[in-house]
PDB file of C-alpha atoms in Angstrom:
ATOM      1  CA  ILE A   1     -19.133 -11.330   2.340  1.00 75.00           C
ATOM      2  CA  ILE A   2     -19.498 -12.026  -1.378  1.00 78.00           C
ATOM      3  CA  GLY A   3     -19.753  -8.300  -2.068  1.00 75.00           C
ATOM      4  CA  PHE A   4     -16.629  -7.636  -0.003  1.00 68.00           C
ATOM      5  CA  LEU A   5     -14.669 -10.318  -1.871  1.00 71.00           C
ATOM      6  CA  GLN A   6     -15.828  -9.012  -5.249  1.00 76.00           C
ATOM      7  CA  GLN A   7     -14.957  -5.449  -4.241  1.00 77.00           C
ATOM      8  CA  ASP A   8     -11.460  -6.522  -3.228  1.00 74.00           C
ATOM      9  CA  GLN A   9     -10.950  -8.313  -6.567  1.00 81.00           C
ATOM     10  CA  ARG A  10     -12.095  -5.205  -8.467  1.00 82.00           C
ATOM     11  CA  ARG A  11      -9.791  -3.035  -6.358  1.00 79.00           C
ATOM     12  CA  GLU A  12      -6.816  -5.294  -7.178  1.00 81.00           C
ATOM     13  CA  ALA A  13      -7.647  -5.229 -10.903  1.00 82.00           C
ATOM     14  CA  ALA A  14      -8.057  -1.447 -10.891  1.00 80.00           C
ATOM     15  CA  GLY A  15      -4.745  -1.085  -9.063  1.00 78.00           C
ATOM     16  CA  LYS A  16      -2.962  -3.045 -11.793  1.00 83.00           C
ATOM     17  CA  VAL A  17      -4.520  -0.858 -14.515  1.00 83.00           C
ATOM     18  CA  PHE A  18      -3.538   2.329 -12.656  1.00 79.00           C
ATOM     19  CA  ASP A  19       0.023   1.049 -12.222  1.00 82.00           C
ATOM     20  CA  GLU A  20       0.291   0.399 -15.968  1.00 84.00           C
ATOM     21  CA  ILE A  21      -1.035   3.874 -16.775  1.00 84.00           C
ATOM     22  CA  LYS A  22       1.357   5.483 -14.287  1.00 80.00           C
ATOM     23  CA  THR A  23       4.308   3.633 -15.822  1.00 83.00           C
ATOM     24  CA  LYS A  24       3.376   4.577 -19.397  1.00 86.00           C
ATOM     25  CA  ALA A  25       2.731   8.217 -18.502  1.00 86.00           C
ATOM     26  CA  ASN A  26       5.912   8.573 -16.383  1.00 83.00           C
ATOM     27  CA  TYR A  27       3.736   9.570 -13.415  1.00 80.00           C
ATOM     28  CA  LYS A  28       5.413  11.249 -10.442  1.00 78.00           C
ATOM     29  CA  LEU A  29       3.706  12.150  -7.176  1.00 73.00           C
ATOM     30  CA  LEU A  30       5.131  15.439  -5.965  1.00 73.00           C
ATOM     31  CA  LEU A  31       3.100  15.780  -2.773  1.00 71.00           C
ATOM     32  CA  GLU A  32       4.146  13.993   0.385  1.00 71.00           C
ATOM     33  CA  GLU A  33       1.628  11.316   1.339  1.00 69.00           C
ATOM     34  CA  ALA A  34      -0.251  11.902   4.573  1.00 73.00           C
ATOM     35  CA  ARG A  35       1.099  10.066   7.592  1.00 85.00           C
ATOM     36  CA  VAL A  36      -0.970   8.778  10.468  1.00 88.00           C
ATOM     37  CA  GLN A  37       0.468   8.339  13.924  1.00 88.00           C
ATOM     38  CA  VAL A  38      -0.368   4.818  15.065  1.00 94.00           C
ATOM     39  CA  ALA A  39       1.000   3.527  18.335  1.00 95.00           C
ATOM     40  CA  ALA A  40       3.396   0.650  17.707  1.00 95.00           C
ATOM     41  CA  VAL A  41       2.266  -1.405  20.688  1.00 96.00           C
ATOM     42  CA  GLY A  42       1.792  -5.137  20.666  1.00 97.00           C
ATOM     43  CA  PRO A  43       3.747  -8.233  19.736  1.00 98.00           C
ATOM     44  CA  ALA A  44       6.711  -7.249  17.572  1.00 97.00           C
ATOM     45  CA  ARG A  45       9.473  -8.733  15.436  1.00 96.00           C
ATOM     46  CA  GLY A  46      12.604  -6.874  14.433  1.00 96.00           C
ATOM     47  CA  PRO A  47      14.796  -4.442  16.334  1.00 97.00           C
ATOM     48  CA  ASP A  48      13.343  -1.473  18.218  1.00 95.00           C
ATOM     49  CA  SER A  49      16.016   0.668  16.546  1.00 96.00           C
ATOM     50  CA  ALA A  50      14.830  -0.211  13.010  1.00 97.00           C
ATOM     51  CA  PRO A  51      14.341   2.846  10.760  1.00 97.00           C
ATOM     52  CA  ILE A  52      11.105   1.350   9.381  1.00 96.00           C
ATOM     53  CA  THR A  53       8.168   0.385  11.596  1.00 97.00           C
ATOM     54  CA  ILE A  54       5.228  -1.481  10.124  1.00 97.00           C
ATOM     55  CA  VAL A  55       2.086  -1.611  12.238  1.00 98.00           C
ATOM     56  CA  GLU A  56      -0.218  -4.314  10.893  1.00 98.00           C
ATOM     57  CA  PHE A  57      -3.929  -4.489  11.739  1.00 98.00           C
ATOM     58  CA  SER A  58      -5.115  -7.998  10.999  1.00 97.00           C
ATOM     59  CA  ASP A  59      -7.811 -10.626  11.518  1.00 98.00           C
ATOM     60  CA  PHE A  60      -6.942 -14.320  11.907  1.00 98.00           C
ATOM     61  CA  GLU A  61     -10.089 -15.378  10.037  1.00 97.00           C
ATOM     62  CA  CYS A  62      -9.513 -13.027   7.078  1.00 96.00           C
ATOM     63  CA  PRO A  63      -8.337 -14.843   3.917  1.00 95.00           C
ATOM     64  CA  PHE A  64      -6.649 -11.676   2.629  1.00 94.00           C
ATOM     65  CA  CYS A  65      -4.668 -11.360   5.872  1.00 95.00           C
ATOM     66  CA  SER A  66      -3.474 -14.913   5.405  1.00 94.00           C
ATOM     67  CA  ARG A  67      -2.424 -14.135   1.819  1.00 93.00           C
ATOM     68  CA  ALA A  68      -0.565 -11.034   3.010  1.00 94.00           C
ATOM     69  CA  GLU A  69       1.591 -13.093   5.367  1.00 94.00           C
ATOM     70  CA  ALA A  70       3.818 -14.216   2.475  1.00 92.00           C
ATOM     71  CA  SER A  71       4.490 -10.571   1.563  1.00 94.00           C
ATOM     72  CA  VAL A  72       5.143  -9.605   5.187  1.00 95.00           C
ATOM     73  CA  SER A  73       7.581 -12.503   5.590  1.00 94.00           C
ATOM     74  CA  ALA A  74       9.380 -11.543   2.372  1.00 95.00           C
ATOM     75  CA  VAL A  75       9.763  -7.931   3.548  1.00 95.00           C
ATOM     76  CA  MET A  76      11.005  -9.019   6.980  1.00 96.00           C
ATOM     77  CA  GLU A  77      13.554 -11.337   5.375  1.00 95.00           C
ATOM     78  CA  LYS A  78      14.751  -8.924   2.670  1.00 96.00           C
ATOM     79  CA  TYR A  79      15.110  -5.998   5.085  1.00 96.00           C
ATOM     80  CA  ALA A  80      16.199  -7.922   8.171  1.00 96.00           C
ATOM     81  CA  GLY A  81      17.424  -5.554  10.863  1.00 96.00           C
ATOM     82  CA  LYS A  82      15.884  -2.546   9.118  1.00 97.00           C
ATOM     83  CA  VAL A  83      12.216  -3.284   9.789  1.00 97.00           C
ATOM     84  CA  LYS A  84      10.192  -3.704  12.955  1.00 98.00           C
ATOM     85  CA  LEU A  85       6.763  -5.333  12.544  1.00 98.00           C
ATOM     86  CA  VAL A  86       4.086  -4.742  15.194  1.00 98.00           C
ATOM     87  CA  PHE A  87       0.873  -6.777  15.158  1.00 98.00           C
ATOM     88  CA  ARG A  88      -2.440  -5.264  16.242  1.00 98.00           C
ATOM     89  CA  HIS A  89      -5.858  -6.906  16.269  1.00 98.00           C
ATOM     90  CA  PHE A  90      -8.754  -5.911  14.045  1.00 97.00           C
ATOM     91  CA  PRO A  91     -11.245  -8.818  14.024  1.00 97.00           C
ATOM     92  CA  LEU A  92     -13.997  -8.085  11.528  1.00 95.00           C
ATOM     93  CA  SER A  93     -17.562  -8.377  12.820  1.00 93.00           C
ATOM     94  CA  PHE A  94     -18.660 -10.818  10.112  1.00 94.00           C
ATOM     95  CA  HIS A  95     -15.938 -13.326  11.040  1.00 96.00           C
ATOM     96  CA  ALA A  96     -17.623 -15.374  13.763  1.00 96.00           C
ATOM     97  CA  ASN A  97     -14.422 -16.698  15.353  1.00 98.00           C
ATOM     98  CA  ALA A  98     -12.057 -13.769  14.810  1.00 98.00           C
ATOM     99  CA  GLN A  99     -12.585 -12.105  18.201  1.00 98.00           C
ATOM    100  CA  LYS A 100     -11.778 -15.238  20.195  1.00 98.00           C
ATOM    101  CA  ALA A 101      -8.838 -16.019  17.872  1.00 98.00           C
ATOM    102  CA  ALA A 102      -7.439 -12.551  18.602  1.00 98.00           C
ATOM    103  CA  GLU A 103      -7.887 -13.132  22.335  1.00 98.00           C
ATOM    104  CA  ALA A 104      -6.224 -16.545  21.998  1.00 98.00           C
ATOM    105  CA  SER A 105      -3.155 -15.001  20.378  1.00 98.00           C
ATOM    106  CA  ALA A 106      -2.958 -12.461  23.222  1.00 98.00           C
ATOM    107  CA  CYS A 107      -3.174 -15.312  25.734  1.00 98.00           C
ATOM    108  CA  ALA A 108      -0.333 -17.028  23.855  1.00 98.00           C
ATOM    109  CA  ASN A 109       1.633 -13.782  24.041  1.00 98.00           C
ATOM    110  CA  ASP A 110       1.361 -13.977  27.842  1.00 98.00           C
ATOM    111  CA  GLN A 111       3.399 -17.194  27.576  1.00 98.00           C
ATOM    112  CA  GLY A 112       5.867 -15.799  25.027  1.00 97.00           C
ATOM    113  CA  LYS A 113       4.424 -17.767  22.096  1.00 98.00           C
ATOM    114  CA  PHE A 114       2.569 -15.132  20.088  1.00 98.00           C
ATOM    115  CA  TRP A 115       4.360 -15.653  16.764  1.00 97.00           C
ATOM    116  CA  GLU A 116       4.108 -19.441  16.943  1.00 97.00           C
ATOM    117  CA  THR A 117       0.380 -19.115  17.620  1.00 98.00           C
ATOM    118  CA  HIS A 118       0.034 -16.436  14.919  1.00 97.00           C
ATOM    119  CA  LYS A 119       1.457 -18.882  12.371  1.00 96.00           C
ATOM    120  CA  GLN A 120      -0.727 -21.733  13.640  1.00 97.00           C
ATOM    121  CA  LEU A 121      -3.948 -19.672  13.489  1.00 97.00           C
ATOM    122  CA  PHE A 122      -3.323 -18.425   9.952  1.00 97.00           C
ATOM    123  CA  ALA A 123      -2.492 -21.974   8.854  1.00 96.00           C
ATOM    124  CA  ASN A 124      -5.814 -23.178  10.288  1.00 97.00           C
ATOM    125  CA  GLN A 125      -8.241 -20.358   9.454  1.00 95.00           C
ATOM    126  CA  LYS A 126     -11.181 -22.698   9.068  1.00 95.00           C
ATOM    127  CA  ALA A 127     -10.616 -24.174  12.535  1.00 97.00           C
ATOM    128  CA  LEU A 128     -10.935 -21.282  14.987  1.00 98.00           C
ATOM    129  CA  THR A 129     -13.712 -22.278  17.367  1.00 98.00           C
ATOM    130  CA  VAL A 130     -12.820 -22.130  21.065  1.00 98.00           C
ATOM    131  CA  PRO A 131     -12.151 -25.904  21.326  1.00 98.00           C
ATOM    132  CA  GLU A 132      -9.985 -25.706  18.185  1.00 98.00           C
ATOM    133  CA  LEU A 133      -8.107 -22.681  19.562  1.00 98.00           C
ATOM    134  CA  LYS A 134      -7.336 -24.704  22.679  1.00 97.00           C
ATOM    135  CA  SER A 135      -6.056 -27.544  20.513  1.00 97.00           C
ATOM    136  CA  HIS A 136      -3.826 -25.130  18.553  1.00 97.00           C
ATOM    137  CA  ALA A 137      -2.467 -23.772  21.837  1.00 97.00           C
ATOM    138  CA  ALA A 138      -1.447 -27.266  22.916  1.00 95.00           C
ATOM    139  CA  SER A 139       0.250 -27.869  19.541  1.00 96.00           C
ATOM    140  CA  VAL A 140       2.549 -24.855  20.023  1.00 97.00           C
ATOM    141  CA  GLY A 141       3.482 -25.913  23.547  1.00 97.00           C
ATOM    142  CA  LEU A 142       1.429 -23.546  25.699  1.00 97.00           C
ATOM    143  CA  ASP A 143       0.556 -24.359  29.298  1.00 97.00           C
ATOM    144  CA  LYS A 144      -2.966 -25.692  28.738  1.00 96.00           C
ATOM    145  CA  ALA A 145      -4.422 -24.719  32.123  1.00 97.00           C
ATOM    146  CA  LYS A 146      -3.133 -21.133  31.940  1.00 98.00           C
ATOM    147  CA  PHE A 147      -4.214 -20.738  28.321  1.00 98.00           C
ATOM    148  CA  ASP A 148      -7.694 -22.159  28.883  1.00 98.00           C
ATOM    149  CA  GLU A 149      -8.241 -19.934  31.928  1.00 98.00           C
ATOM    150  CA  CYS A 150      -7.071 -16.862  30.007  1.00 98.00           C
ATOM    151  CA  LEU A 151      -9.237 -17.569  26.957  1.00 98.00           C
ATOM    152  CA  ASP A 152     -12.343 -18.602  28.908  1.00 98.00           C
ATOM    153  CA  SER A 153     -12.173 -15.528  31.153  1.00 98.00           C
ATOM    154  CA  GLY A 154     -12.038 -13.038  28.273  1.00 97.00           C
ATOM    155  CA  LYS A 155      -8.939 -11.542  29.900  1.00 98.00           C
ATOM    156  CA  HIS A 156      -7.747  -9.886  26.666  1.00 98.00           C
ATOM    157  CA  ALA A 157     -11.102  -8.793  25.195  1.00 98.00           C
ATOM    158  CA  GLU A 158     -10.381  -5.212  26.259  1.00 98.00           C
ATOM    159  CA  LEU A 159      -6.929  -5.275  24.604  1.00 98.00           C
ATOM    160  CA  VAL A 160      -8.517  -6.416  21.330  1.00 98.00           C
ATOM    161  CA  LYS A 161     -11.163  -3.705  21.662  1.00 98.00           C
ATOM    162  CA  LYS A 162      -8.484  -1.024  22.166  1.00 98.00           C
ATOM    163  CA  ASP A 163      -6.582  -2.232  19.086  1.00 98.00           C
ATOM    164  CA  MET A 164      -9.779  -2.029  17.046  1.00 97.00           C
ATOM    165  CA  GLU A 165     -10.520   1.476  18.312  1.00 97.00           C
ATOM    166  CA  ALA A 166      -6.978   2.597  17.466  1.00 97.00           C
ATOM    167  CA  GLY A 167      -7.304   1.084  14.007  1.00 96.00           C
ATOM    168  CA  ALA A 168     -10.669   2.714  13.347  1.00 95.00           C
ATOM    169  CA  GLU A 169      -9.322   6.062  14.556  1.00 95.00           C
ATOM    170  CA  ALA A 170      -6.399   5.720  12.131  1.00 95.00           C
ATOM    171  CA  GLY A 171      -8.741   4.973   9.221  1.00 92.00           C
ATOM    172  CA  VAL A 172      -8.695   1.171   9.091  1.00 95.00           C
ATOM    173  CA  SER A 173     -11.911  -0.133   7.571  1.00 91.00           C
ATOM    174  CA  GLY A 174     -10.780  -3.573   6.417  1.00 93.00           C
ATOM    175  CA  THR A 175      -7.949  -6.022   6.823  1.00 96.00           C
ATOM    176  CA  PRO A 176      -5.110  -6.342   6.379  1.00 97.00           C
ATOM    177  CA  ALA A 177      -4.068  -2.709   6.875  1.00 96.00           C
ATOM    178  CA  PHE A 178      -0.445  -1.645   7.210  1.00 96.00           C
ATOM    179  CA  PHE A 179       1.013   1.616   8.463  1.00 96.00           C
ATOM    180  CA  ILE A 180       4.590   1.878   7.216  1.00 94.00           C
ATOM    181  CA  ASN A 181       6.158   4.734   9.147  1.00 94.00           C
ATOM    182  CA  GLY A 182       2.648   6.188   9.215  1.00 94.00           C
ATOM    183  CA  LYS A 183       1.738   5.643   5.547  1.00 93.00           C
ATOM    184  CA  LEU A 184      -1.358   3.488   5.079  1.00 92.00           C
ATOM    185  CA  LEU A 185      -1.314   0.533   2.696  1.00 89.00           C
ATOM    186  CA  SER A 186      -4.446  -1.567   2.623  1.00 89.00           C
ATOM    187  CA  GLY A 187      -5.028  -5.079   1.326  1.00 86.00           C
ATOM    188  CA  ALA A 188      -3.054  -8.195   0.515  1.00 84.00           C
ATOM    189  CA  LEU A 189      -0.345  -6.499  -1.524  1.00 82.00           C
ATOM    190  CA  PRO A 190       2.773  -8.010  -3.071  1.00 81.00           C
ATOM    191  CA  ALA A 191       6.028  -7.528  -1.149  1.00 82.00           C
ATOM    192  CA  SER A 192       7.246  -5.057  -3.784  1.00 81.00           C
ATOM    193  CA  GLU A 193       4.528  -2.603  -2.741  1.00 81.00           C
TER     194      GLU A 193
END
């Protein structure tokens, strides 16, 4: 985990240096960036007719995913009506509670409360054990019996697995990962990027 965090910090620092060099050298990319077809299936915000679709692969226990939420919110606000955001699960194996948190959000989606639960889970990343997930569900107004049954049964484990497989097939190796009309952006980037 420490190595991953240090690698991400080095990647951010290198990105800033490259941006400065590109600006000073009047850099222009003449080749079209590769696009990856990623199915935009899952909980979504924004109109289906939006010209821009962002497919986000995320992990509720990932601190970088939590940091990225501010950028995502800023983009959704600035380009309201022009952007559709689709959330897909990609719980990382070294996050002990991420799988069940992903399943919990899918159970919340069954009751039409995905985005409320999404916000609650990111706000409480250090409290994602099964009992804590059940407490979060109650705080967003979910039917406790239905939620508990859904989470305890593992009803959405297969959905989470399929999201992860789709992400891996598209080249996702860490979170957060965004496909903006098929172009991959990885990491907790500022809204301007």
